[in-house]
Amino acid sequence: MADWISSIQSKFILNFIEDDRWRYLLDGLVVTLELTFGALVIGIAIGIIVSIIRTTHDKTIETMRPGPGRFFLILLNAVCKIYVTVIRGIPVVVQLLIAYFIIFASSTNSLLVGTLAFGINSGAYVAEIFRGGIMSIDAGQMEAGRSLGFNYVQTMRYIIIPQAFKVVLPTLLNEFIALMKETAVVGYIALKDLTKGADIIRGRTFSPFMPLFAAALIYLVLVMFFSWLVGKLERRLRTSDH
Amino acid sequence: MTINRSSSDVIIKVTGLQKHFKGGGIKALDGIDAEIRRGEVVVIIGPSGSGKSTFLRCLNLLELPTGGTIEFEGVDITDPKTDINRHRQKMGMVFQHFNLFPHMTVLRNMTIAPMTLLKKSKAEAEEKAMALLKRVGLEDRHGAYPSQLSGGQKQRIAIVRALCMDPEVMLFDEPTSALDPEMVGEVLDVMKQLAHDGMTMAVVTHEMGFAREVGSRVIFMDNGQIIEENTPDMIFSNPQSERLKNFLAKVL
């Protein structure tokens, strides 16, 4: 028993204490969080814009008067559709490599490239989530807003989007959690995130158990923490649903 | 809100209004000519599918007509150059399914449009909203969310929400059809009060009692056309067309 404990102790010292190896995990965690939040912000921004274009097209094109506005909307909608199809049809690792080695080949800032790549990727999924949310709001809400004199954009902003946001919040959380775990492949473009950090320790110490389980545990705790946080937020938003 | 009821200036003038829905070539409205004068309560009746709701929804362009014109206060609102949003501010609408904003309190439901569109201060908008709530006996519910209200309460709130914009005319699209029978009265009472105060109203309803008692004019529609138009007395006691006689025989 004492042997076992002292063996664990020496493994712990070897993997985390010696040469300050815990720093690989901490620095990696910071990179993972930066990447995830940066990509989330980009993804939500893209997602809101794309979903509004798509739903506006689907709901109003039938009744829209011919003219440049109508043509522009059809064009935008086509661009958004292609974007969603392409992004959702290609593995994120491939997108990441294309972004790093081809599109932004001149950039040496792999954190920025990684954030952009994951953000653009996430945007396609968030767009579909938001689109479902907007479509789920009763048509009477738009009519009520318009009948009071709000224009289309104002009705979306004050009446439709806040309700749609509430509907999609749980799904959005799932996307956020999936995104955080997906960023673990960012080591492909030489970015030292949490996973890469753990793998570096493994490479140095030839002792895979502790660094890999440490990384796994940190991901798990993060996911549980964010689930709890959004659950709280959801309960607050639900006050209007008694 | 006291408007001289004897004045006969036309507030809405509809000429040759048509609405064809795409596919199937159904003519929901087939050449409607009508006028609504200031202070009038025009009640529109007819069997389901007669186009009465479509007609009402065309008046503020929630439904885009495919032909004809609608003049509101002398302006042709079917002209694409007209800013419909400005005109809608003066045309309140009440829906069958209330359509209150579920994510806002009652008070916020009532103040968001005047504050955003008429640039009223919060205090000013809330003062007016509270006064209107008091008139419909719901001032103690100002902090509630729509899901906490009964159907009758929701519809009364929907009516005063529209009134917060100081509309020139109120459009009612079957306002009591989604209500439990015991709640119909409280909503009709508010509408009667409103009519009594001189509000110009266009009401699509199945409540023949309301039409007879409050209406200044009744329009009977069928198959997208106006079949008969007269005072409530004449419509109910002396119907001319076979279709109106048939309809009345079924609903009375």
Coordinates of C-alpha atoms in Angstrom, one line a residue:
Chain A
M1 CA 0.0 0.0 0.0
A2 CA 2.7 2.4 0.9
D3 CA 4.6 1.5 -2.2
W4 CA 1.5 2.2 -4.3
I5 CA 1.0 5.6 -2.7
S6 CA 4.7 6.5 -3.1
S7 CA 4.5 5.4 -6.7
I8 CA 1.5 7.7 -7.3
Q9 CA 3.3 10.5 -5.6
S10 CA 6.4 10.1 -7.7
K11 CA 4.4 10.0 -10.9
F12 CA 2.5 13.1 -9.8
I13 CA 5.8 14.9 -9.1
L14 CA 7.3 13.7 -12.4
N15 CA 4.3 14.7 -14.5
F16 CA 3.3 18.0 -13.0
I17 CA 5.9 19.4 -10.6
E18 CA 9.2 18.6 -12.2
D19 CA 10.3 21.4 -14.6
D20 CA 7.0 23.1 -13.8
R21 CA 5.2 20.8 -16.2
W22 CA 1.8 21.9 -14.7
R23 CA 2.3 25.0 -16.8
Y24 CA 1.6 23.0 -20.0
L25 CA -1.8 22.3 -18.6
L26 CA -2.5 25.8 -17.3
D27 CA -1.3 27.5 -20.5
G28 CA -3.1 25.0 -22.6
L29 CA -6.3 25.6 -20.7
V30 CA -6.0 29.3 -21.3
V31 CA -5.6 28.7 -25.0
T32 CA -8.6 26.3 -25.1
L33 CA -10.8 28.9 -23.3
E34 CA -9.6 31.8 -25.5
L35 CA -10.2 29.7 -28.6
T36 CA -13.6 28.6 -27.5
F37 CA -14.9 32.0 -26.4
G38 CA -13.5 33.8 -29.4
A39 CA -15.0 31.2 -31.7
L40 CA -18.3 31.4 -29.9
V41 CA -18.5 35.2 -30.3
I42 CA -17.7 34.9 -34.0
G43 CA -20.1 32.0 -34.4
I44 CA -23.0 33.7 -32.7
A45 CA -22.4 36.9 -34.7
I46 CA -22.3 34.9 -38.0
G47 CA -25.2 32.7 -36.9
I48 CA -27.5 35.5 -36.0
I49 CA -26.9 37.3 -39.3
V50 CA -27.2 34.1 -41.4
S51 CA -30.3 32.9 -39.7
I52 CA -32.0 36.3 -40.0
I53 CA -31.3 36.4 -43.7
R54 CA -32.5 32.9 -44.2
T55 CA -35.8 33.3 -42.2
T56 CA -36.5 36.7 -43.8
H57 CA -36.1 35.2 -47.2
D58 CA -38.3 32.2 -46.4
K59 CA -41.0 34.2 -44.8
T60 CA -41.2 37.3 -47.0
I61 CA -40.0 36.4 -50.5
E62 CA -43.5 35.3 -51.6
T63 CA -45.1 38.6 -50.8
M64 CA -42.2 40.9 -51.6
R65 CA -42.6 43.3 -54.5
P66 CA -40.1 42.8 -57.4
G67 CA -37.1 45.1 -57.3
P68 CA -33.4 45.3 -56.4
G69 CA -34.2 44.6 -52.7
R70 CA -35.8 41.3 -53.6
F71 CA -32.9 40.4 -55.9
F72 CA -30.4 41.2 -53.2
L73 CA -32.2 39.1 -50.6
I74 CA -32.3 36.1 -53.0
L75 CA -28.6 36.5 -53.6
L76 CA -27.8 36.8 -49.9
N77 CA -29.9 33.8 -49.1
A78 CA -28.1 31.7 -51.7
V79 CA -24.7 32.7 -50.3
C80 CA -25.9 31.8 -46.8
K81 CA -27.2 28.4 -47.9
I82 CA -23.9 27.6 -49.7
Y83 CA -22.0 28.6 -46.6
V84 CA -24.0 26.4 -44.3
T85 CA -23.8 23.4 -46.7
V86 CA -20.1 23.7 -47.2
I87 CA -19.2 24.2 -43.6
R88 CA -21.4 21.4 -42.3
G89 CA -20.2 19.0 -45.0
I90 CA -16.5 19.1 -44.2
P91 CA -14.7 17.8 -41.0
V92 CA -13.6 20.6 -38.8
V93 CA -9.9 19.3 -38.8
V94 CA -9.8 19.7 -42.6
Q95 CA -11.3 23.2 -42.4
L96 CA -8.7 24.1 -39.8
L97 CA -5.8 22.8 -41.9
I98 CA -7.2 24.6 -45.0
A99 CA -7.5 27.8 -43.0
Y100 CA -4.0 27.5 -41.6
F101 CA -2.0 26.3 -44.6
I102 CA -3.9 27.8 -47.5
I103 CA -6.3 30.7 -46.7
F104 CA -4.3 32.4 -43.9
A105 CA -0.9 30.8 -44.9
S106 CA 0.8 34.2 -44.5
S107 CA -0.3 34.5 -40.9
T108 CA 2.0 33.3 -38.1
N109 CA -0.7 33.9 -35.4
S110 CA -2.1 30.4 -35.1
L111 CA -4.4 31.4 -32.2
L112 CA -6.1 34.0 -34.4
V113 CA -6.3 31.6 -37.4
G114 CA -7.7 28.8 -35.1
T115 CA -10.2 31.2 -33.5
L116 CA -11.4 32.3 -37.0
A117 CA -11.6 28.8 -38.3
F118 CA -13.6 27.5 -35.4
G119 CA -15.8 30.6 -35.4
I120 CA -16.6 30.3 -39.0
N121 CA -17.3 26.6 -38.5
S122 CA -19.5 27.2 -35.5
G123 CA -21.4 30.0 -37.2
A124 CA -23.0 27.5 -39.6
Y125 CA -24.3 25.3 -36.8
V126 CA -25.4 28.3 -34.7
A127 CA -27.2 29.7 -37.8
E128 CA -29.3 26.6 -38.1
I129 CA -30.0 26.6 -34.3
F130 CA -31.2 30.2 -34.5
R131 CA -33.2 29.6 -37.6
G132 CA -35.1 26.9 -35.9
G133 CA -35.7 29.2 -32.9
I134 CA -36.9 32.1 -35.1
M135 CA -39.2 29.7 -37.1
S136 CA -40.7 28.4 -33.9
I137 CA -42.1 31.8 -32.8
D138 CA -45.7 32.1 -33.6
A139 CA -46.5 34.1 -36.7
G140 CA -48.9 36.2 -34.6
Q141 CA -46.0 37.7 -32.8
M142 CA -44.7 39.3 -36.0
E143 CA -48.2 40.4 -37.0
A144 CA -48.8 42.0 -33.6
G145 CA -45.5 43.8 -33.8
R146 CA -46.1 45.0 -37.3
S147 CA -49.7 46.1 -36.5
L148 CA -48.4 48.4 -33.7
G149 CA -46.2 50.1 -36.3
F150 CA -42.9 48.5 -35.8
N151 CA -41.0 47.8 -39.0
Y152 CA -39.6 44.4 -39.8
V153 CA -36.2 45.0 -38.2
Q154 CA -37.7 46.5 -35.0
T155 CA -40.1 43.6 -34.7
M156 CA -37.2 41.1 -35.0
R157 CA -35.1 43.0 -32.5
Y158 CA -37.7 43.7 -29.8
I159 CA -40.1 40.8 -30.2
I160 CA -38.9 37.8 -32.2
I161 CA -35.2 37.5 -31.4
P162 CA -35.5 37.7 -27.6
Q163 CA -38.1 35.0 -27.6
A164 CA -36.1 32.9 -30.1
F165 CA -33.0 33.3 -28.0
K166 CA -34.8 31.8 -25.0
V167 CA -36.0 28.8 -27.1
V168 CA -32.5 28.0 -28.5
L169 CA -30.5 28.6 -25.3
P170 CA -30.2 24.9 -24.3
T171 CA -29.3 23.9 -27.9
L172 CA -26.8 26.8 -28.0
L173 CA -25.2 25.5 -24.8
N174 CA -24.8 22.1 -26.4
E175 CA -23.1 23.8 -29.4
F176 CA -20.8 25.7 -27.0
I177 CA -19.8 22.5 -25.2
A178 CA -19.3 20.6 -28.5
L179 CA -17.2 23.5 -29.7
M180 CA -15.0 23.5 -26.6
K181 CA -14.3 19.8 -27.1
E182 CA -13.8 20.2 -30.8
T183 CA -11.0 22.7 -30.2
A184 CA -8.9 19.8 -29.0
V185 CA -7.8 19.1 -32.5
V186 CA -6.1 22.5 -32.7
G187 CA -2.8 20.9 -32.1
Y188 CA -2.8 20.2 -35.8
I189 CA -1.8 23.8 -36.4
A190 CA 0.8 23.8 -33.7
L191 CA -1.3 25.5 -31.1
K192 CA -0.6 24.4 -27.6
D193 CA -4.1 24.0 -26.1
L194 CA -5.1 21.8 -23.1
T195 CA -4.9 18.5 -25.1
K196 CA -1.6 19.4 -26.8
G197 CA -0.2 20.4 -23.4
A198 CA -1.1 17.1 -21.9
D199 CA 0.3 15.3 -24.9
I200 CA 3.6 17.2 -24.5
I201 CA 3.9 16.2 -20.9
R202 CA 3.3 12.6 -22.0
G203 CA 6.0 12.8 -24.6
R204 CA 8.5 14.2 -22.0
T205 CA 7.7 11.8 -19.1
F206 CA 6.7 8.6 -21.1
S207 CA 3.9 8.3 -18.5
P208 CA 0.6 8.8 -20.3
F209 CA -1.9 8.1 -17.5
M210 CA -1.7 11.2 -15.3
P211 CA -1.4 14.0 -18.0
L212 CA -4.2 12.6 -20.2
F213 CA -6.6 12.0 -17.3
A214 CA -5.8 15.4 -15.9
A215 CA -6.8 16.9 -19.3
A216 CA -9.9 14.7 -19.4
L217 CA -10.9 15.8 -15.9
I218 CA -10.4 19.5 -16.7
Y219 CA -12.7 19.2 -19.8
L220 CA -15.3 17.4 -17.8
V221 CA -15.3 20.0 -15.0
L222 CA -15.5 22.8 -17.5
V223 CA -18.5 21.3 -19.2
M224 CA -20.2 20.6 -15.9
F225 CA -19.6 24.2 -14.8
F226 CA -21.0 25.8 -18.0
S227 CA -24.0 23.5 -17.9
W228 CA -24.8 24.6 -14.4
L229 CA -24.3 28.3 -15.4
V230 CA -26.7 28.1 -18.3
G231 CA -29.2 26.2 -16.3
K232 CA -29.3 29.1 -13.9
L233 CA -29.7 31.6 -16.7
E234 CA -32.5 29.5 -18.2
R235 CA -34.4 29.4 -14.9
R236 CA -34.2 33.2 -14.8
L237 CA -35.4 33.6 -18.3
R238 CA -38.3 31.3 -17.6
T239 CA -39.9 33.7 -15.1
S240 CA -42.3 34.7 -17.9
D241 CA -43.5 31.2 -18.5
H242 CA -45.3 30.3 -15.2
Chain B
M1 CA -61.4 60.4 -27.1
T2 CA -64.7 62.0 -27.6
I3 CA -65.3 62.2 -31.4
N4 CA -68.4 63.7 -32.9
R5 CA -70.3 60.7 -34.1
S6 CA -72.5 62.6 -36.5
S7 CA -69.5 63.8 -38.5
S8 CA -69.4 61.7 -41.6
D9 CA -65.8 62.1 -42.9
V10 CA -64.5 58.9 -44.4
I11 CA -61.4 57.5 -42.6
I12 CA -61.0 54.3 -44.7
K13 CA -62.1 54.1 -48.3
V14 CA -61.7 50.7 -50.0
T15 CA -62.1 50.5 -53.8
G16 CA -62.3 47.3 -55.9
L17 CA -60.2 45.4 -53.3
Q18 CA -59.0 42.0 -54.5
K19 CA -57.0 39.3 -52.9
H20 CA -56.1 36.2 -54.8
F21 CA -54.0 33.6 -53.0
K22 CA -51.3 31.9 -55.1
G23 CA -52.0 28.4 -56.1
G24 CA -55.5 27.2 -56.5
G25 CA -56.6 30.6 -57.8
I26 CA -58.9 31.2 -54.8
K27 CA -60.4 34.6 -54.8
A28 CA -60.5 35.4 -51.1
L29 CA -61.6 38.9 -51.9
D30 CA -63.4 39.7 -55.1
G31 CA -63.9 43.4 -55.6
I32 CA -64.8 44.9 -52.3
D33 CA -66.0 48.6 -52.1
A34 CA -66.5 49.9 -48.7
E35 CA -66.1 53.0 -46.5
I36 CA -65.6 53.4 -42.8
R37 CA -66.5 56.8 -41.4
R38 CA -65.1 58.4 -38.3
G39 CA -66.9 57.3 -35.1
E40 CA -68.6 54.4 -36.9
V41 CA -68.7 50.8 -35.6
V42 CA -68.7 48.6 -38.7
V43 CA -69.4 45.0 -37.9
I44 CA -68.5 42.4 -40.6
I45 CA -70.3 39.1 -40.5
G46 CA -70.4 36.1 -42.7
P47 CA -69.8 32.4 -42.9
S48 CA -66.3 31.1 -42.4
G49 CA -64.2 31.3 -45.6
S50 CA -66.3 34.3 -46.7
G51 CA -63.2 36.5 -46.7
K52 CA -64.2 38.8 -43.8
S53 CA -60.9 38.2 -41.9
T54 CA -58.9 38.7 -45.0
F55 CA -60.7 41.9 -45.7
L56 CA -60.0 43.2 -42.2
R57 CA -56.3 42.2 -42.4
C58 CA -56.0 44.0 -45.8
L59 CA -57.0 47.2 -44.1
N60 CA -53.6 47.5 -42.4
L61 CA -51.8 45.5 -45.1
L62 CA -51.1 42.5 -42.9
E63 CA -52.4 40.8 -46.0
L64 CA -51.2 42.4 -49.2
P65 CA -54.1 43.0 -51.7
T66 CA -53.6 41.8 -55.2
G67 CA -55.8 44.5 -56.6
G68 CA -57.8 47.7 -55.7
T69 CA -56.9 50.5 -53.4
I70 CA -57.2 51.3 -49.7
E71 CA -57.2 55.0 -48.7
F72 CA -56.5 55.7 -45.0
E73 CA -57.1 59.3 -44.1
G74 CA -56.9 60.2 -47.8
V75 CA -53.6 58.4 -48.4
D76 CA -53.5 55.4 -50.7
I77 CA -51.7 52.9 -48.4
T78 CA -51.5 50.2 -51.2
D79 CA -49.1 52.5 -53.0
P80 CA -45.6 50.9 -52.5
K81 CA -44.2 54.4 -51.8
T82 CA -46.4 54.8 -48.8
D83 CA -44.7 54.2 -45.4
I84 CA -47.1 51.6 -44.1
N85 CA -45.4 51.6 -40.7
R86 CA -46.4 55.2 -40.0
H87 CA -50.0 54.5 -40.9
R88 CA -50.2 51.3 -38.9
Q89 CA -49.4 53.3 -35.8
K90 CA -52.8 54.9 -36.2
M91 CA -54.6 51.6 -36.8
G92 CA -54.8 49.4 -33.7
M93 CA -55.5 45.8 -34.2
V94 CA -56.8 43.1 -31.9
F95 CA -56.3 39.4 -32.9
Q96 CA -58.3 36.3 -32.2
H97 CA -55.3 34.8 -30.4
F98 CA -54.3 38.0 -28.5
N99 CA -50.7 37.8 -29.6
L100 CA -49.4 39.5 -26.4
F101 CA -45.6 39.4 -26.2
P102 CA -44.9 36.6 -23.7
H103 CA -41.5 37.7 -22.7
M104 CA -42.7 41.1 -21.5
T105 CA -44.8 42.2 -18.5
V106 CA -48.2 43.6 -19.2
L107 CA -46.9 47.1 -18.7
R108 CA -44.0 46.6 -21.0
N109 CA -46.3 45.1 -23.6
M110 CA -48.2 48.4 -23.5
T111 CA -45.3 50.8 -23.3
I112 CA -42.8 49.4 -25.8
A113 CA -44.5 50.7 -28.9
P114 CA -45.2 54.2 -27.7
M115 CA -41.7 54.5 -26.2
T116 CA -39.9 53.2 -29.3
L117 CA -42.1 54.6 -32.0
L118 CA -43.7 57.7 -30.6
K119 CA -40.5 58.5 -28.5
K120 CA -42.6 58.9 -25.4
S121 CA -40.8 59.0 -22.0
K122 CA -41.1 55.9 -19.8
A123 CA -43.1 57.9 -17.2
E124 CA -45.4 59.3 -19.8
A125 CA -46.0 55.9 -21.5
E126 CA -46.5 54.2 -18.2
E127 CA -48.9 56.8 -16.9
K128 CA -51.1 56.3 -20.0
A129 CA -50.8 52.5 -19.8
M130 CA -51.9 52.5 -16.1
A131 CA -54.8 54.8 -16.8
L132 CA -56.0 52.4 -19.6
L133 CA -55.4 49.4 -17.4
K134 CA -57.6 51.0 -14.8
R135 CA -60.3 51.5 -17.3
V136 CA -60.4 47.8 -18.0
G137 CA -60.1 46.9 -14.4
L138 CA -56.6 45.3 -14.6
E139 CA -54.4 47.9 -13.0
D140 CA -53.3 45.4 -10.4
R141 CA -52.0 43.0 -13.1
H142 CA -49.5 45.5 -14.6
G143 CA -46.5 43.4 -13.4
A144 CA -47.8 40.1 -14.6
Y145 CA -46.6 38.1 -17.6
P146 CA -49.2 37.1 -20.3
S147 CA -49.0 33.4 -19.3
Q148 CA -50.3 34.4 -15.8
L149 CA -53.5 35.8 -17.3
S150 CA -56.8 34.3 -18.3
G151 CA -57.9 34.5 -21.9
G152 CA -60.4 37.3 -21.2
Q153 CA -57.7 39.3 -19.4
K154 CA -55.2 38.7 -22.2
Q155 CA -57.7 40.1 -24.8
R156 CA -58.5 43.1 -22.6
I157 CA -54.7 43.8 -22.3
A158 CA -54.4 43.4 -26.1
I159 CA -57.1 46.0 -26.6
V160 CA -55.5 48.5 -24.3
R161 CA -52.0 47.8 -25.8
A162 CA -53.3 48.9 -29.1
L163 CA -55.0 51.9 -27.5
C164 CA -51.6 53.1 -26.1
M165 CA -50.7 54.2 -29.6
D166 CA -53.7 56.6 -29.7
P167 CA -55.1 55.0 -32.9
E168 CA -57.6 56.6 -35.2
V169 CA -59.3 53.3 -35.9
M170 CA -59.4 49.9 -34.2
L171 CA -59.6 46.7 -36.1
F172 CA -60.9 43.6 -34.3
D173 CA -60.3 40.2 -35.9
E174 CA -62.7 37.8 -34.2
P175 CA -61.7 39.0 -30.7
T176 CA -63.9 36.6 -28.8
S177 CA -63.6 33.5 -30.9
A178 CA -60.8 31.9 -28.9
L179 CA -62.3 32.7 -25.5
D180 CA -64.1 30.4 -23.1
P181 CA -67.8 31.4 -23.1
E182 CA -67.7 32.9 -19.6
M183 CA -65.0 35.3 -20.7
V184 CA -66.7 36.7 -23.8
G185 CA -68.7 39.2 -21.9
E186 CA -65.8 41.0 -20.2
V187 CA -64.2 41.6 -23.6
L188 CA -67.4 42.7 -25.3
D189 CA -68.0 45.1 -22.4
V190 CA -64.6 46.8 -23.1
M191 CA -65.4 47.0 -26.8
K192 CA -68.9 48.5 -26.1
Q193 CA -67.3 51.0 -23.8
L194 CA -64.8 51.9 -26.5
A195 CA -67.6 52.3 -29.1
H196 CA -69.5 54.4 -26.6
D197 CA -66.5 56.7 -26.3
G198 CA -66.6 57.3 -30.0
M199 CA -63.8 55.1 -31.3
T200 CA -64.0 54.2 -35.0
M201 CA -64.1 50.4 -35.1
A202 CA -64.2 47.6 -37.7
V203 CA -65.1 44.3 -36.1
V204 CA -65.1 40.9 -37.6
T205 CA -67.2 38.7 -35.2
H206 CA -69.7 35.9 -34.7
E207 CA -71.3 37.8 -31.8
M208 CA -74.6 38.8 -33.4
G209 CA -75.7 40.4 -30.2
F210 CA -72.8 42.7 -30.3
A211 CA -73.5 43.6 -34.0
R212 CA -77.1 44.4 -33.3
E213 CA -76.5 46.3 -30.1
V214 CA -73.3 48.3 -30.9
G215 CA -72.9 48.3 -34.7
S216 CA -73.7 51.4 -36.6
R217 CA -73.5 49.4 -39.8
V218 CA -73.3 45.7 -40.6
I219 CA -71.6 44.2 -43.6
F220 CA -72.5 40.7 -44.7
M221 CA -69.9 39.0 -46.8
D222 CA -69.9 35.7 -48.7
N223 CA -67.4 34.3 -51.2
G224 CA -65.2 37.3 -51.1
Q225 CA -67.9 39.8 -51.8
I226 CA -70.2 42.1 -49.9
I227 CA -73.6 40.7 -50.3
E228 CA -75.5 43.1 -48.0
E229 CA -74.7 46.2 -46.1
N230 CA -77.2 48.0 -43.8
T231 CA -78.1 49.1 -40.3
P232 CA -78.2 46.3 -37.8
D233 CA -82.0 46.6 -37.6
M234 CA -82.4 46.1 -41.3
I235 CA -79.9 43.3 -41.5
F236 CA -81.4 41.3 -38.7
S237 CA -85.1 42.0 -39.1
N238 CA -85.3 42.5 -42.8
P239 CA -82.6 40.6 -44.7
Q240 CA -82.9 40.9 -48.4
S241 CA -80.7 38.2 -50.0
E242 CA -81.2 34.5 -49.7
R243 CA -77.6 34.0 -48.5
L244 CA -78.0 36.3 -45.6
K245 CA -81.4 34.8 -44.7
N246 CA -79.7 31.3 -44.7
F247 CA -76.8 32.6 -42.7
L248 CA -79.0 34.2 -40.0
A249 CA -81.1 31.1 -39.8
K250 CA -78.0 29.2 -38.8
V251 CA -76.5 31.6 -36.3
L252 CA -79.5 33.1 -34.6

